[in-house]
């Protein structure tokens, strides 16, 4: 999409981009492919996904109203989102009740499990404590289980090897309650081996095909034997390999446009869709190429060049 076309999205009145994207996303959802972002509270999407007039108070844009209400409008376009916010702590039942009240029953969340159980270096870590994550996270999501598409356990880049990590991970996954679908996101490329994929297959857990600073590209991961260990797939397009989070924030804020389109990365995600064995949930972060809605639109262009 050209710069001039991107600017047209912000003109008042009709929004052909939003209408077209909504139709495309819904069409793919009917085929078991669910598109969304890693969050939704981005004023940079005003005029693209969000109607500016909806968040006016006394004639001025209200960030408070926007943060409180924009999820409902997000769900008018996208059928899913990966809630990265849950990585940073536990939430009380009242919070979850309010969150799920914002979306229709057909909307499906993915959530990252709190880092206290996946990051050995955080303060107060309870690394791989299945009882803790069950009691303070999964049990509180149980009333909304039909709207929880998956739970991601994101393990950071391990600067030092974790003794018996795969054995401990297997024990952890086996101790989790049934009823949720789980996915593992690895950020240490050396762990992407046959033992890892066999562990996921044995436990019915998905591998997250992630695009991230120190990981192989999604296309490279796609060629690994056993990359689809279960009957659903999670894709998280976070960062272009080689680019850090801070670099992406500096380059892309306020996330209004595609400042660094990446055709190869878009093609890799399209190829996952073409080869996936079942449902697939794709979460595209603003920091992947500059703007989530426009990146999804570009990936769909690539994907629809040759429909399966």
Tab-separated table of C-alpha atoms in Angstrom:
chain	number	residue	atom	x	y	z
A	1	UNK	CA	0.000	0.000	0.000
A	2	UNK	CA	1.393	3.406	-0.977
A	3	UNK	CA	1.961	6.253	1.458
A	4	UNK	CA	-0.861	8.234	-0.174
A	5	UNK	CA	-3.240	5.306	0.240
A	6	UNK	CA	-2.268	5.032	3.893
A	7	UNK	CA	-3.009	8.716	4.421
A	8	UNK	CA	-6.434	8.329	2.846
A	9	UNK	CA	-7.384	5.988	5.672
A	10	UNK	CA	-7.434	8.917	8.058
A	11	UNK	CA	-9.909	11.037	6.108
A	12	UNK	CA	-13.330	11.482	7.776
A	13	UNK	CA	-16.400	9.675	6.518
A	14	UNK	CA	-16.529	6.246	4.908
A	15	UNK	CA	-13.731	3.810	5.654
A	16	UNK	CA	-13.300	1.424	2.710
A	17	UNK	CA	-10.089	0.011	4.182
A	18	UNK	CA	-11.800	-1.099	7.383
A	19	UNK	CA	-14.773	-2.525	5.495
A	20	UNK	CA	-12.551	-4.472	3.123
A	21	UNK	CA	-10.274	-5.765	5.860
A	22	UNK	CA	-13.266	-6.860	7.947
A	23	UNK	CA	-14.658	-8.852	5.026
A	24	UNK	CA	-11.312	-10.495	4.326
A	25	UNK	CA	-10.691	-11.397	7.964
A	26	UNK	CA	-14.174	-12.861	8.355
A	27	UNK	CA	-13.763	-14.902	5.192
A	28	UNK	CA	-10.574	-16.481	6.527
A	29	UNK	CA	-12.090	-17.042	9.976
A	30	UNK	CA	-14.751	-19.165	8.290
A	31	UNK	CA	-11.867	-21.323	7.043
A	32	UNK	CA	-10.241	-21.666	10.459
A	33	UNK	CA	-7.671	-18.860	10.140
A	34	UNK	CA	-7.988	-16.150	12.775
A	35	UNK	CA	-6.201	-12.804	12.376
A	36	UNK	CA	-5.520	-10.217	15.051
A	37	UNK	CA	-2.944	-8.222	16.969
A	38	UNK	CA	-0.917	-8.555	20.147
A	39	UNK	CA	-2.929	-5.787	21.781
A	40	UNK	CA	-5.584	-3.285	20.756
A	41	UNK	CA	-4.990	0.035	22.580
A	42	UNK	CA	-3.312	1.966	19.772
A	43	UNK	CA	-4.510	5.485	18.932
A	44	UNK	CA	-2.373	5.156	15.796
A	45	UNK	CA	-5.184	3.014	14.393
A	46	UNK	CA	-7.687	5.880	14.562
A	47	UNK	CA	-9.165	6.302	11.106
A	48	UNK	CA	-8.130	2.756	10.186
A	49	UNK	CA	-9.857	0.464	12.690
A	50	UNK	CA	-11.232	3.012	15.148
A	51	UNK	CA	-13.726	5.790	14.438
A	52	UNK	CA	-12.297	8.975	16.012
A	53	UNK	CA	-15.728	10.418	16.796
A	54	UNK	CA	-16.487	7.455	19.033
A	55	UNK	CA	-13.895	8.637	21.563
A	56	UNK	CA	-14.707	12.333	21.692
A	57	UNK	CA	-15.473	14.012	25.021
A	58	UNK	CA	-16.430	17.692	24.870
A	59	UNK	CA	-15.100	17.849	21.336
A	60	UNK	CA	-11.685	16.372	22.129
A	61	UNK	CA	-10.197	12.913	21.869
A	62	UNK	CA	-10.291	11.140	25.238
A	63	UNK	CA	-7.520	8.606	25.770
A	64	UNK	CA	-9.324	7.383	28.894
A	65	UNK	CA	-12.478	6.607	26.926
A	66	UNK	CA	-10.438	5.072	24.139
A	67	UNK	CA	-8.566	2.689	26.456
A	68	UNK	CA	-11.793	1.733	28.173
A	69	UNK	CA	-13.939	1.141	25.113
A	70	UNK	CA	-11.796	0.407	22.047
A	71	UNK	CA	-11.725	-3.383	22.521
A	72	UNK	CA	-15.389	-3.548	21.577
A	73	UNK	CA	-14.691	-1.747	18.311
A	74	UNK	CA	-11.575	-3.847	17.694
A	75	UNK	CA	-13.793	-6.941	17.920
A	76	UNK	CA	-16.013	-5.552	15.157
A	77	UNK	CA	-13.105	-6.143	12.766
A	78	UNK	CA	-10.913	-8.906	14.205
A	79	UNK	CA	-12.041	-12.255	15.657
A	80	UNK	CA	-9.073	-12.726	17.992
A	81	UNK	CA	-6.251	-11.021	19.875
A	82	UNK	CA	-3.224	-12.273	21.773
A	83	UNK	CA	-3.352	-10.587	25.178
A	84	UNK	CA	0.312	-9.953	25.870
A	85	UNK	CA	-0.620	-7.903	28.948
A	86	UNK	CA	-1.213	-11.062	30.996
A	87	UNK	CA	2.514	-11.805	30.822
A	88	UNK	CA	3.200	-9.170	33.461
A	89	UNK	CA	1.099	-10.327	36.390
A	90	UNK	CA	-1.983	-12.037	37.727
A	91	UNK	CA	-5.426	-10.444	37.506
A	92	UNK	CA	-8.396	-10.762	39.807
A	93	UNK	CA	-11.697	-12.346	38.675
A	94	UNK	CA	-13.368	-8.927	38.392
A	95	UNK	CA	-10.863	-7.877	35.736
A	96	UNK	CA	-11.553	-10.939	33.603
A	97	UNK	CA	-15.289	-10.446	33.941
A	98	UNK	CA	-15.010	-6.891	32.644
A	99	UNK	CA	-12.665	-7.871	29.819
A	100	UNK	CA	-14.845	-10.627	28.408
A	101	UNK	CA	-17.916	-8.412	28.694
A	102	UNK	CA	-16.381	-6.145	26.025
A	103	UNK	CA	-16.495	-8.722	23.223
A	104	UNK	CA	-19.098	-10.976	21.591
A	105	UNK	CA	-19.284	-14.647	22.489
A	106	UNK	CA	-17.639	-15.568	19.170
A	107	UNK	CA	-14.480	-13.583	19.943
A	108	UNK	CA	-11.481	-15.645	21.021
A	109	UNK	CA	-8.539	-14.534	23.127
A	110	UNK	CA	-5.053	-15.904	23.310
A	111	UNK	CA	-3.175	-15.092	26.510
A	112	UNK	CA	0.449	-15.205	27.542
A	113	UNK	CA	0.940	-16.930	30.876
A	114	UNK	CA	2.572	-14.734	33.530
A	115	UNK	CA	6.340	-14.532	33.249
A	116	UNK	CA	6.767	-15.490	36.888
A	117	UNK	CA	6.375	-19.140	35.798
A	118	UNK	CA	8.313	-18.921	32.517
A	119	UNK	CA	11.239	-16.557	33.174
A	120	UNK	CA	13.900	-17.872	35.554
A	121	UNK	CA	15.430	-14.408	36.005
A	122	UNK	CA	12.421	-12.349	37.131
A	123	UNK	CA	12.095	-11.301	40.748
A	124	UNK	CA	10.194	-13.837	42.815
A	125	UNK	CA	10.269	-16.400	40.034
A	126	UNK	CA	8.193	-19.540	40.395
A	127	UNK	CA	9.741	-21.145	37.353
A	128	UNK	CA	7.554	-23.917	35.901
A	129	UNK	CA	5.241	-23.894	38.931
A	130	UNK	CA	2.141	-25.533	37.468
A	131	UNK	CA	0.138	-25.256	40.686
A	132	UNK	CA	0.622	-21.494	40.850
A	133	UNK	CA	-0.322	-20.778	37.243
A	134	UNK	CA	-3.329	-23.060	37.590
A	135	UNK	CA	-4.649	-21.436	40.748
A	136	UNK	CA	-4.041	-17.774	39.953
A	137	UNK	CA	-4.422	-17.743	36.179
A	138	UNK	CA	-6.104	-20.739	34.568
A	139	UNK	CA	-8.812	-21.256	37.174
A	140	UNK	CA	-9.804	-17.592	36.863
A	141	UNK	CA	-10.170	-18.080	33.098
A	142	UNK	CA	-12.235	-21.243	33.456
A	143	UNK	CA	-15.632	-19.453	33.270
A	144	UNK	CA	-14.587	-18.109	29.848
A	145	UNK	CA	-12.834	-21.212	28.565
A	146	UNK	CA	-14.838	-21.402	25.319
A	147	UNK	CA	-13.497	-17.948	24.399
A	148	UNK	CA	-9.862	-18.762	25.219
A	149	UNK	CA	-8.277	-19.987	22.007
A	150	UNK	CA	-4.874	-20.784	23.528
A	151	UNK	CA	-2.440	-20.067	26.355
A	152	UNK	CA	1.162	-19.239	25.408
A	153	UNK	CA	4.076	-20.076	27.661
A	154	UNK	CA	6.815	-17.766	26.427
A	155	UNK	CA	10.312	-18.753	27.525
A	156	UNK	CA	12.944	-16.013	27.137
A	157	UNK	CA	16.343	-16.289	25.554
A	158	UNK	CA	18.323	-18.428	27.993
A	159	UNK	CA	21.767	-16.865	28.295
A	160	UNK	CA	22.838	-19.892	30.307
A	161	UNK	CA	21.494	-23.431	29.795
A	162	UNK	CA	18.640	-24.440	32.118
A	163	UNK	CA	19.459	-27.866	33.599
A	164	UNK	CA	17.040	-30.529	32.340
A	165	UNK	CA	14.807	-27.885	30.831
A	166	UNK	CA	12.927	-30.188	28.456
A	167	UNK	CA	12.308	-32.773	31.188
A	168	UNK	CA	11.023	-30.062	33.500
A	169	UNK	CA	8.880	-28.581	30.749
A	170	UNK	CA	7.316	-31.970	30.054
A	171	UNK	CA	6.449	-32.410	33.736
A	172	UNK	CA	5.004	-28.887	33.843
A	173	UNK	CA	2.776	-29.392	30.794
A	174	UNK	CA	1.515	-32.717	32.093
A	175	UNK	CA	0.468	-31.069	35.363
A	176	UNK	CA	-1.701	-28.403	33.720
A	177	UNK	CA	-5.486	-28.782	33.708
A	178	UNK	CA	-7.191	-30.123	30.614
A	179	UNK	CA	-9.707	-27.995	28.785
A	180	UNK	CA	-7.337	-25.294	27.555
A	181	UNK	CA	-5.085	-25.448	24.522
A	182	UNK	CA	-1.441	-24.677	25.238
A	183	UNK	CA	1.409	-23.398	23.082
A	184	UNK	CA	5.110	-22.946	23.820
A	185	UNK	CA	7.137	-20.025	22.512
A	186	UNK	CA	10.876	-20.643	22.568
A	187	UNK	CA	13.358	-17.793	22.171
A	188	UNK	CA	16.530	-19.902	22.416
A	189	UNK	CA	17.091	-21.267	18.940
A	190	UNK	CA	19.260	-24.150	20.119
A	191	UNK	CA	16.199	-25.707	21.751
A	192	UNK	CA	14.456	-26.178	18.398
A	193	UNK	CA	15.401	-29.822	18.071
A	194	UNK	CA	13.755	-33.209	17.659
A	195	UNK	CA	13.419	-33.774	21.419
A	196	UNK	CA	11.585	-30.481	21.815
A	197	UNK	CA	9.090	-31.167	19.045
A	198	UNK	CA	8.521	-34.732	20.279
A	199	UNK	CA	7.788	-33.372	23.761
A	200	UNK	CA	5.167	-31.028	22.300
A	201	UNK	CA	3.617	-33.821	20.261
A	202	UNK	CA	3.406	-36.111	23.285
A	203	UNK	CA	1.670	-33.412	25.336
A	204	UNK	CA	-0.625	-32.100	22.583
A	205	UNK	CA	1.004	-28.676	22.751
A	206	UNK	CA	1.562	-26.296	19.838
A	207	UNK	CA	4.852	-24.715	18.866
A	208	UNK	CA	4.576	-20.950	18.425
A	209	UNK	CA	6.077	-19.941	15.107
A	210	UNK	CA	7.517	-16.627	16.222
A	211	UNK	CA	9.358	-13.866	14.447
A	212	UNK	CA	11.727	-12.381	17.005
A	213	UNK	CA	15.154	-10.765	17.367
A	214	UNK	CA	17.327	-13.844	17.964
A	215	UNK	CA	15.173	-16.563	16.386
A	216	UNK	CA	15.230	-18.126	12.930
A	217	UNK	CA	12.663	-16.640	10.589
A	218	UNK	CA	9.194	-18.145	10.513
A	219	UNK	CA	10.083	-19.542	7.089
A	220	UNK	CA	13.136	-21.305	8.508
A	221	UNK	CA	11.114	-22.677	11.413
A	222	UNK	CA	8.486	-23.906	8.985
A	223	UNK	CA	11.028	-26.286	7.448
A	224	UNK	CA	11.888	-27.980	10.754
A	225	UNK	CA	10.612	-31.575	11.118
A	226	UNK	CA	7.731	-31.768	13.562
A	227	UNK	CA	6.939	-28.033	13.511
A	228	UNK	CA	3.200	-28.818	13.611
A	229	UNK	CA	3.022	-31.092	16.686
A	230	UNK	CA	-0.736	-30.786	17.245
A	231	UNK	CA	-3.976	-29.875	15.487
A	232	UNK	CA	-3.771	-26.091	15.856
A	233	UNK	CA	-1.064	-23.529	15.227
A	234	UNK	CA	-0.090	-20.180	16.737
A	235	UNK	CA	1.920	-17.585	14.797
A	236	UNK	CA	3.305	-14.523	16.588
A	237	UNK	CA	4.842	-11.925	14.291
A	238	UNK	CA	6.663	-9.800	16.851
A	239	UNK	CA	9.928	-8.392	15.504
A	240	UNK	CA	11.991	-8.752	12.391
A	241	UNK	CA	14.952	-11.036	13.234
A	242	UNK	CA	17.989	-8.934	14.079
A	243	UNK	CA	15.922	-5.974	15.281
A	244	UNK	CA	15.501	-5.301	18.993
A	245	UNK	CA	12.322	-4.189	20.703
A	246	UNK	CA	13.733	-0.739	21.474
A	247	UNK	CA	14.835	-0.256	17.869
A	248	UNK	CA	11.367	-1.170	16.629
A	249	UNK	CA	9.637	1.190	19.044
A	250	UNK	CA	11.872	4.069	17.953
A	251	UNK	CA	11.334	3.271	14.285
A	252	UNK	CA	7.598	2.627	14.262
A	253	UNK	CA	5.818	4.703	16.906
A	254	UNK	CA	3.005	5.848	16.796
A	255	UNK	CA	2.254	2.804	14.611
A	256	UNK	CA	0.216	4.543	11.899
A	257	UNK	CA	1.858	3.094	8.797
A	258	UNK	CA	4.046	0.369	7.344
A	259	UNK	CA	7.441	2.021	7.664
A	260	UNK	CA	9.412	-1.130	6.857
A	261	UNK	CA	7.333	-3.598	4.822
A	262	UNK	CA	8.862	-7.066	4.794
A	263	UNK	CA	7.575	-9.101	1.816
A	264	UNK	CA	9.601	-12.184	2.780
A	265	UNK	CA	8.173	-12.156	6.304
A	266	UNK	CA	4.657	-11.689	4.925
A	267	UNK	CA	5.244	-14.609	2.553
A	268	UNK	CA	6.472	-16.826	5.391
A	269	UNK	CA	3.244	-16.300	7.328
A	270	UNK	CA	1.189	-16.953	4.211
A	271	UNK	CA	3.055	-20.242	3.771
A	272	UNK	CA	2.181	-21.273	7.330
A	273	UNK	CA	-1.485	-20.771	6.461
A	274	UNK	CA	-1.106	-22.858	3.322
A	275	UNK	CA	0.525	-25.750	5.187
A	276	UNK	CA	-1.111	-25.685	8.638
A	277	UNK	CA	-2.887	-28.906	9.729
A	278	UNK	CA	-5.894	-27.254	11.435
A	279	UNK	CA	-6.926	-23.968	12.974
A	280	UNK	CA	-4.312	-21.238	13.045
A	281	UNK	CA	-4.225	-18.051	15.106
A	282	UNK	CA	-2.032	-15.249	13.788
A	283	UNK	CA	-1.070	-12.361	16.090
A	284	UNK	CA	0.725	-9.550	14.272
A	285	UNK	CA	2.453	-6.964	16.426
A	286	UNK	CA	2.812	-3.302	15.412
A	287	UNK	CA	6.560	-3.728	15.828
A	288	UNK	CA	6.713	-6.387	13.130
A	289	UNK	CA	6.451	-3.870	10.278
A	290	UNK	CA	4.998	-0.698	11.748
A	291	UNK	CA	1.228	-1.163	11.817
A	292	UNK	CA	-0.792	-4.296	12.554
A	293	UNK	CA	-3.869	-3.716	10.339
A	294	UNK	CA	-1.797	-2.761	7.313
A	295	UNK	CA	0.587	-5.681	7.850
A	296	UNK	CA	-2.326	-8.123	8.042
A	297	UNK	CA	-3.737	-6.622	4.853
A	298	UNK	CA	-0.363	-7.101	3.134
A	299	UNK	CA	-0.090	-10.710	4.320
A	300	UNK	CA	-3.589	-11.388	2.994
A	301	UNK	CA	-2.534	-9.931	-0.357
A	302	UNK	CA	0.320	-12.418	-0.434
A	303	UNK	CA	-1.842	-15.295	0.762
A	304	UNK	CA	-4.599	-14.674	-1.746
A	305	UNK	CA	-2.234	-14.717	-4.690
A	306	UNK	CA	-2.730	-18.514	-4.679
A	307	UNK	CA	-5.629	-19.705	-2.551
A	308	UNK	CA	-5.611	-23.305	-1.437
